[in-house]
Structures are given as structure tokens and as C-alpha cells.
XYZ file of C-alpha atoms in Angstrom:
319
model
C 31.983 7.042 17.422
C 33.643 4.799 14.858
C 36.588 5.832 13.115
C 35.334 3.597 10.056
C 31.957 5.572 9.861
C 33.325 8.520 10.686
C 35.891 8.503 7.290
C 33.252 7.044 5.412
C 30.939 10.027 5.522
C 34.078 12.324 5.629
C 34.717 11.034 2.437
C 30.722 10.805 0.445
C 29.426 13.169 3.114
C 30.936 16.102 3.868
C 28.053 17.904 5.299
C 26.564 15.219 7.586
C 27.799 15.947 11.036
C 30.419 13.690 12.251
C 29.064 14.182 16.125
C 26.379 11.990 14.771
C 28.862 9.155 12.811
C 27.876 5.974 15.202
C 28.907 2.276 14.361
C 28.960 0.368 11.247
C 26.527 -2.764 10.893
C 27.123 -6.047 8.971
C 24.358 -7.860 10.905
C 21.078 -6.372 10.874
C 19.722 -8.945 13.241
C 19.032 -6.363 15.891
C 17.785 -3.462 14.025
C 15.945 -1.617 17.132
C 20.002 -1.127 17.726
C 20.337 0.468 14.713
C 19.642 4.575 14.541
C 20.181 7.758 12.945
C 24.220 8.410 12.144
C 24.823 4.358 11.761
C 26.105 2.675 8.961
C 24.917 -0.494 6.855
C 27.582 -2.497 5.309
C 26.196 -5.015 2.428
C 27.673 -5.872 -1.134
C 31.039 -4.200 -0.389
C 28.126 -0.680 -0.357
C 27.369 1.459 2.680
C 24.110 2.911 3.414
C 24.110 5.780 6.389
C 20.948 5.840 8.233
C 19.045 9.225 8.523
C 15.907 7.766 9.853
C 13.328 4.924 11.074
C 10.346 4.897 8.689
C 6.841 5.432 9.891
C 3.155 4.821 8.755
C 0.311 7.227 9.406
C -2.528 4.972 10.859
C -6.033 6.101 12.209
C -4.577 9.078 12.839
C -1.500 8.104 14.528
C 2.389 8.029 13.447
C 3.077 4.419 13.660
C 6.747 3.385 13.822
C 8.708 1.451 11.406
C 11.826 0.393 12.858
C 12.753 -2.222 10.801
C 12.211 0.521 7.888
C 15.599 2.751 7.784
C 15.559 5.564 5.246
C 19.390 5.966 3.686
C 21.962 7.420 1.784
C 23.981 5.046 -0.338
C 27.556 6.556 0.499
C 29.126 5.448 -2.339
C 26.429 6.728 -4.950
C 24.459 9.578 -2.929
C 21.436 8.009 -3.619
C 18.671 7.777 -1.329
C 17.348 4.780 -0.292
C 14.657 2.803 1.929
C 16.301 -0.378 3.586
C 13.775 -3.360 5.067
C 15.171 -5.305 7.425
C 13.918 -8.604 8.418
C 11.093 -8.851 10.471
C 8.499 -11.324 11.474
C 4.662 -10.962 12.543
C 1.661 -12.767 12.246
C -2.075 -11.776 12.938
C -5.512 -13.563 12.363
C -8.346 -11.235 10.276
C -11.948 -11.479 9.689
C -13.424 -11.638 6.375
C -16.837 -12.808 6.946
C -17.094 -15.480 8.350
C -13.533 -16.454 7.242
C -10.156 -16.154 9.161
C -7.188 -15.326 7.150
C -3.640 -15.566 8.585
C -1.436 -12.900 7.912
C 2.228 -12.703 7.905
C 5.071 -11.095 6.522
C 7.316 -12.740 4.549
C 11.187 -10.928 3.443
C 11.900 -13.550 1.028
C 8.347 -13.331 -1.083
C 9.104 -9.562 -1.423
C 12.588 -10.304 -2.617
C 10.712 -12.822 -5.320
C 8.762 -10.097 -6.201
C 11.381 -7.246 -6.478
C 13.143 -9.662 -9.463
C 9.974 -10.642 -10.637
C 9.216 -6.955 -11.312
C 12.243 -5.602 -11.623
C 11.497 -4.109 -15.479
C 7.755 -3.611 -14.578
C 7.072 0.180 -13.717
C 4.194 -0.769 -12.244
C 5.672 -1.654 -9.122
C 8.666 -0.148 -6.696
C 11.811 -1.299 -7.629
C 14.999 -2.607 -5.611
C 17.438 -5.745 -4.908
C 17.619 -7.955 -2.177
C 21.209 -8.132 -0.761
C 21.957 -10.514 2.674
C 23.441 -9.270 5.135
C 26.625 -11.166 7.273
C 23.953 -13.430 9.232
C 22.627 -14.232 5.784
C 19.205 -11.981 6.332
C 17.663 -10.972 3.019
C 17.962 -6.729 3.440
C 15.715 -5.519 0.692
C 17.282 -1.844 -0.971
C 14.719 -0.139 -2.592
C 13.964 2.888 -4.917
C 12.311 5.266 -3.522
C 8.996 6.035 -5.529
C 8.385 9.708 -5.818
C 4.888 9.773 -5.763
C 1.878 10.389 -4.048
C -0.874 7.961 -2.757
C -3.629 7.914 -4.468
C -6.046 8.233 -1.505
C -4.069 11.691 -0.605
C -4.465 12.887 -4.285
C -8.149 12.012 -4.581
C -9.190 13.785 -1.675
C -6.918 16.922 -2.800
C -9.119 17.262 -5.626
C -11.035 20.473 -5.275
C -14.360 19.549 -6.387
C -17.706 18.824 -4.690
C -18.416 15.059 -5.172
C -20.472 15.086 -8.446
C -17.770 17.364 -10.358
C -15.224 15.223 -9.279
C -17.255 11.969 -9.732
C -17.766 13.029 -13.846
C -14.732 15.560 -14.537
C -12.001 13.478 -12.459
C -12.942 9.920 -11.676
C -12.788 8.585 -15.373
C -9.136 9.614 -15.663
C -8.938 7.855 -12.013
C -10.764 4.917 -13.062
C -8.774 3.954 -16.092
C -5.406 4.020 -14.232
C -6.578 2.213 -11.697
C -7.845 -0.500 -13.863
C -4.296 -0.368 -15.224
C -3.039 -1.016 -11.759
C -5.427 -3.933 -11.269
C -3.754 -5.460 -14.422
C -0.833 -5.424 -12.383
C -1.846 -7.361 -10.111
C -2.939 -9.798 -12.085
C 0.284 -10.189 -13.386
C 1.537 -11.233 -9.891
C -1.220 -13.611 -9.476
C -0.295 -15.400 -13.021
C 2.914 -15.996 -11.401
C 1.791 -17.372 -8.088
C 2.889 -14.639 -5.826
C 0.045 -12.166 -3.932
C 0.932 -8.394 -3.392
C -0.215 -8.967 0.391
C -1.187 -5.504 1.736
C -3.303 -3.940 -1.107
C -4.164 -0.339 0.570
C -4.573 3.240 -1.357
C -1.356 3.988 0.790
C 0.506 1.559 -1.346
C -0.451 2.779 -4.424
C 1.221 5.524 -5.193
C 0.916 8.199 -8.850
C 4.506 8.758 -9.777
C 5.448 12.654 -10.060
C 6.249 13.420 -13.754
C 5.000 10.167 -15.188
C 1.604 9.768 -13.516
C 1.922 5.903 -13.129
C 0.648 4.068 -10.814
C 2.658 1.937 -8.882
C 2.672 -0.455 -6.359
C 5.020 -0.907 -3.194
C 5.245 -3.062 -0.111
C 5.227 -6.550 -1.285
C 6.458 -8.538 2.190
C 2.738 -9.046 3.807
C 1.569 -12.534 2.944
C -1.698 -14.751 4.017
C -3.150 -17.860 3.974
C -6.982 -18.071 2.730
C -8.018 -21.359 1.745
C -11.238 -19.996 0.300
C -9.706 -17.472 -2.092
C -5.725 -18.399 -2.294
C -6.134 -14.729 -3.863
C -9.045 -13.047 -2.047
C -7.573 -10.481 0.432
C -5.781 -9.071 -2.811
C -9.015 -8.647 -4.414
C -10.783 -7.121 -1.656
C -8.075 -4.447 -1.193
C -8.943 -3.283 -4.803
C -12.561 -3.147 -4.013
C -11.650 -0.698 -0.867
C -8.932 1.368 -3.319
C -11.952 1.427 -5.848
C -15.019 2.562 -3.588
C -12.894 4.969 -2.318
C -11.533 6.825 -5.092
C -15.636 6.753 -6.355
C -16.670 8.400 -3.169
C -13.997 10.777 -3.225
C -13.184 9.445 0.965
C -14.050 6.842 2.915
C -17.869 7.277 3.991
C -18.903 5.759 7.165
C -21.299 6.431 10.516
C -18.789 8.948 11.790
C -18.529 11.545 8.764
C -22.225 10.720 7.032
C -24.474 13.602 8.893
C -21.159 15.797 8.412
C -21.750 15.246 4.538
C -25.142 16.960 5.066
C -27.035 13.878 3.582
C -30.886 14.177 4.222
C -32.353 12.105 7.108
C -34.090 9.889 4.612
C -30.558 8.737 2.679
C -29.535 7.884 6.652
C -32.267 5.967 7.725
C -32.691 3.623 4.269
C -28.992 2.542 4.997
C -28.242 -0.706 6.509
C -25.634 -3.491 7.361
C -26.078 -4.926 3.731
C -24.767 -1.469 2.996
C -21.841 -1.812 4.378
C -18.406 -3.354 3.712
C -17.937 -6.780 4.609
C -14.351 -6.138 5.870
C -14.396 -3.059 7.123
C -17.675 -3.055 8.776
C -18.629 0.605 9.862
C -17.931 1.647 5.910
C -20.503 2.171 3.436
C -20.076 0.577 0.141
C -23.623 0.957 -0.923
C -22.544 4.733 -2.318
C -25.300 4.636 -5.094
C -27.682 5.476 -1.571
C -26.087 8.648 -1.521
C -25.182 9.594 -4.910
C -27.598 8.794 -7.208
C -25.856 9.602 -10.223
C -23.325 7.029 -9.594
C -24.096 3.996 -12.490
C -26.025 0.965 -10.659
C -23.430 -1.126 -13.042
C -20.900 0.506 -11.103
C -22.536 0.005 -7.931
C -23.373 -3.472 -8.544
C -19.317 -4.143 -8.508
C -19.092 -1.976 -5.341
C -21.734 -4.288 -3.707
C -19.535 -7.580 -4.415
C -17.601 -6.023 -1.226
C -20.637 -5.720 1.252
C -22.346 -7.598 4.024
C -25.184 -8.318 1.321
C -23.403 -10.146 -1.417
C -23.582 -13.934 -1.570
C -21.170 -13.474 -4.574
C -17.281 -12.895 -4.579
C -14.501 -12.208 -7.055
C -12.494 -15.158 -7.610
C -9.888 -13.398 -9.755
C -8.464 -10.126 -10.827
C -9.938 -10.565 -13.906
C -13.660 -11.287 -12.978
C -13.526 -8.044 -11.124
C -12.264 -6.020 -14.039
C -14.490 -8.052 -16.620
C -17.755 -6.060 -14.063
C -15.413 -2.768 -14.243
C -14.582 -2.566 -17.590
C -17.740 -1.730 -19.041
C -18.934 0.474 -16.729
C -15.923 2.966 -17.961
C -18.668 3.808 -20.795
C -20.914 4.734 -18.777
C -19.118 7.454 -17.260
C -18.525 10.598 -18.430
């Protein structure tokens, strides 16, 4: 135990238990050596670590350990720390390969970029001793919008006319902000419903986790704009629809049989974006923008703003 961690949380702490005080940490180089009861040193501030972040994916906790959840000593606060980290991975879009990679010091652009915007998380970038860019952030206390559409307790047409115009309008709102981040050259990266959160209290939406990057010579932009296209067909079809859940949603035989692959996303290729097949009611205007995301379309969204000049109108149309 260190005597210098051990006073610290003696001091803005009291109730932590000092069995738990470990060492103090002005390089974050390592961070797998970094765990619950150390301290972070940077900007003359200390940040005790309670945990290691994680991500619920297909199903599955998945592990953050660059990702330390905090208490800012000096201030009580809570906060999320990212350490740097590096990874790269190819994906398929089509017939397209898009490299994909995280960058620290794009977030960090972003986080000053947006630091007045509440459309986005908030938090500085402060470097550590070995001169790695630690990003501090706000936490956003919130919940993701795919959670809270889901929650809704409503069969799929009730919530399609009573709830998904409210939905709709915010989440063209979001979409703005992203286009805001395009004007400026930068890409949010890793546009998923699990990054868009509704603020308790305010019930703004706003973005976090800005340090995924990618190369797509196609579409500088286009990953961006395809994660709104699989925020937006979701939050329509109240879930994600696909060849695992459809008999479950007691669609008729006929609805199964007429689909096809041109139904289907062009990303993500088991999902079904065609969602006019099995909810008629749902505007073919509508539709038609979900379709710019399938196997079928020979047409893409160059920019935010083509996508939301198709969306915008359809809002009338709705309930």
C-alpha cells in the first residue's frame, strides 16, 4: 500500500477503505497495471480508481480496461478516465473496406471542439508524465436511446404514432450534430444507439465516444452516416428485426416469404431494413430513406444533410 494514496483518500475519502489504497500513477502507459484502489496523478489532480469500464456486446460484458471509472479526490466528482489505446480493424461495407482505428488525440480535438455544445459529452484532455493524452470526462447521466425505445410499453403501431414523432424530431436534432462535426473536418467514428444517450432531466440527446476513426475513400464521411441510418431504423421498428426474432413477432408466413436480401441492411446483413414489409402503416417516404441502407440501393447519402433533407419531410407525415 502507498502511504501517498493512502493519505490522499484519508483526507477526500474517508469512507473508501484504506485495505484497498494501492499505488499512485503518473504514467498511464501500462494501464492493464492499473486497478481498483489506485490512484491517477495528472494536472497537480488525483483521480482514485473504483473500476474498469465495460460494454455490453451481443450479449456479453465486454471489458474496457483502458476505461477507469473515478473519483476526482480533490473535487468528489465522478469521473470516466480514457487512457491511450491503439487498435485497428478492416470492415465491410459493400463491397468497400473501411479501416478502422482509434485515435486519443481526434477525441481530444473533439472534446474542445464541443466543449459548449450540449450535444455531445463533455471533458478535457490532460497528458500524463509520458506525455499520453488521458481524456477526463463528464459523465452523461442518461440513458441510450436504444434501451429507452424498447422500454416503451406499447405494441409497435401505438408506439410507431404516439411515441416515434417525439423520437424522430430529437433525433433529427442529433443528426444536426453531427453535421456540425463534419463542417469542421472531424467524424464522430462509432455512431451506435449505445452512444447516444437522452440526458435525465433535460431530455437531450447527446453524443459520447469520439476516439474511433476510419479511412473510406468513397465517403470520407460514410460510416458516420450509416450509423444514423441503423440508430434511425431502429428507433422506427421499435428493435432490431432480423431472421432470429421475425417468426417470434408473429408475422404471417406471407410477410416472411416476400422478404429478401434487398431487404436487408447492407452492413449488417441478417437485419431487415425493408420495415414497410411488416408494418404497413409505416410512410413509403419514410421507408424510401430506410432503403438508402439496404443491399438494394444503388444510391447513398453523401452528407448529413442529404439524409435529413429525405427525413425532414416525412416528420409531416407522421402523426
Amino acid at each position: 500500500m502507498s502511504e501517498e494514496v493512502r493519505g490522499l483518500v484519508e483526507r477526500y475519502m474517508p469512507e473508501f477503505p484504506v485495505r484497498r489504497c494501492g499505488r499512485v500513477f503518473t504514467d498511464t502507459t501500462q494501464f492493464m497495471d492499473i486497478n481498483h484502489g489506485d490512484v491517477i496523478e495528472l494536472g497537480g489532480l488525483h483521480y482514485l480508481v473504483l473500476k474498469d469500464e465495460s460494454e455490453r456486446r451481443f450479449g456479453m460484458e465486454d471489458p474496457k480496461y483502458w476505461v477507469k471509472r473515478c473519483r476526482e479526490l480533490e473535487t468528489g466528482e465522478r469521473k470516466i478516465l480514457k487512457l491511450v489505446f491503439f487498435e485497428r480493424f478492416p470492415l465491410k461495407v459493400g463491397e468497400f473496406e473501411v479501416q478502422c482505428y482509434r485515435s486519443p488525440k481526434k477525441e481530444s480535438r473533439i472534446l474542445d471542439l464541443v466543449a459548449d455544445d450540449p450535444r455531445f459529452m463533455h471533458g478535457v484532455t490532460r497528458p500524463d508524465d509520458h506525455e499520453n493524452p488521458v481524456r477526463i470526462l463528464d459523465i452523461v447521466q442518461g440513458r441510450e436511446i436504444g434501451k429507452y425505445v424498447y422500454a416503451v410499453k406499447a405494441d409497435h403501431e401505438a408506439y410507431f404514432r404516439e411515441h416515434f414523432p417525439s423520437v424522430l424530431d430529437h433525433f433529427m436534432e442529433a443528426c444536426g450534430a453531427i453535421a456540425f462535426l463534419h463542417a469542421h473536418g472531424e467524424k464522430h467514428g462509432d455512431i451506435r444507439r449505445d452512444h447516444l444517450f437522452i440526458e435525465y432531466g433535460t431530455g437531450t440527446y447527446r453524443w459520447i465516444d469520439f476516439d474511433y476513426t476510419f479511412d473510406f475513400h468513397e465517403n470520407p464521411y460514410g460510416l458516420d452516416i450509416f450509423g444514423l441510418g441503423n440508430i434511425l431504423i431502429y428507433c422506427a421498428g421499435k428493435q432490431v428485426w432480423n431472421m432470429g426474432n421475425l417468426r417470434e413477432g408473429g408475422f404471417p408466413d406471407e410477410t416472411l416469404d416476400g422478404l429478401d436480401r434487398g431487404d436487408h441492411s447492407l452492413v449488417i446483413r441478417n437485419r431487415v431494413v425493408n420495415l414497410r414489409k411488416l408494418f404497413p402503416y409505416i410512410p413509403a417516404e419514410l421507408n424510401n430513406v430506410f432503403m438508402h441502407f439496404s443491399q438494394r440501393t444503388e444510391v447513398f447519402y453523401d452528407t448529413v444533410e442529404e439524409f435529413l433533407d429525405e427525413l425532414r419531410p416525412c416528420r409531416g407525415l407522421l402523426g
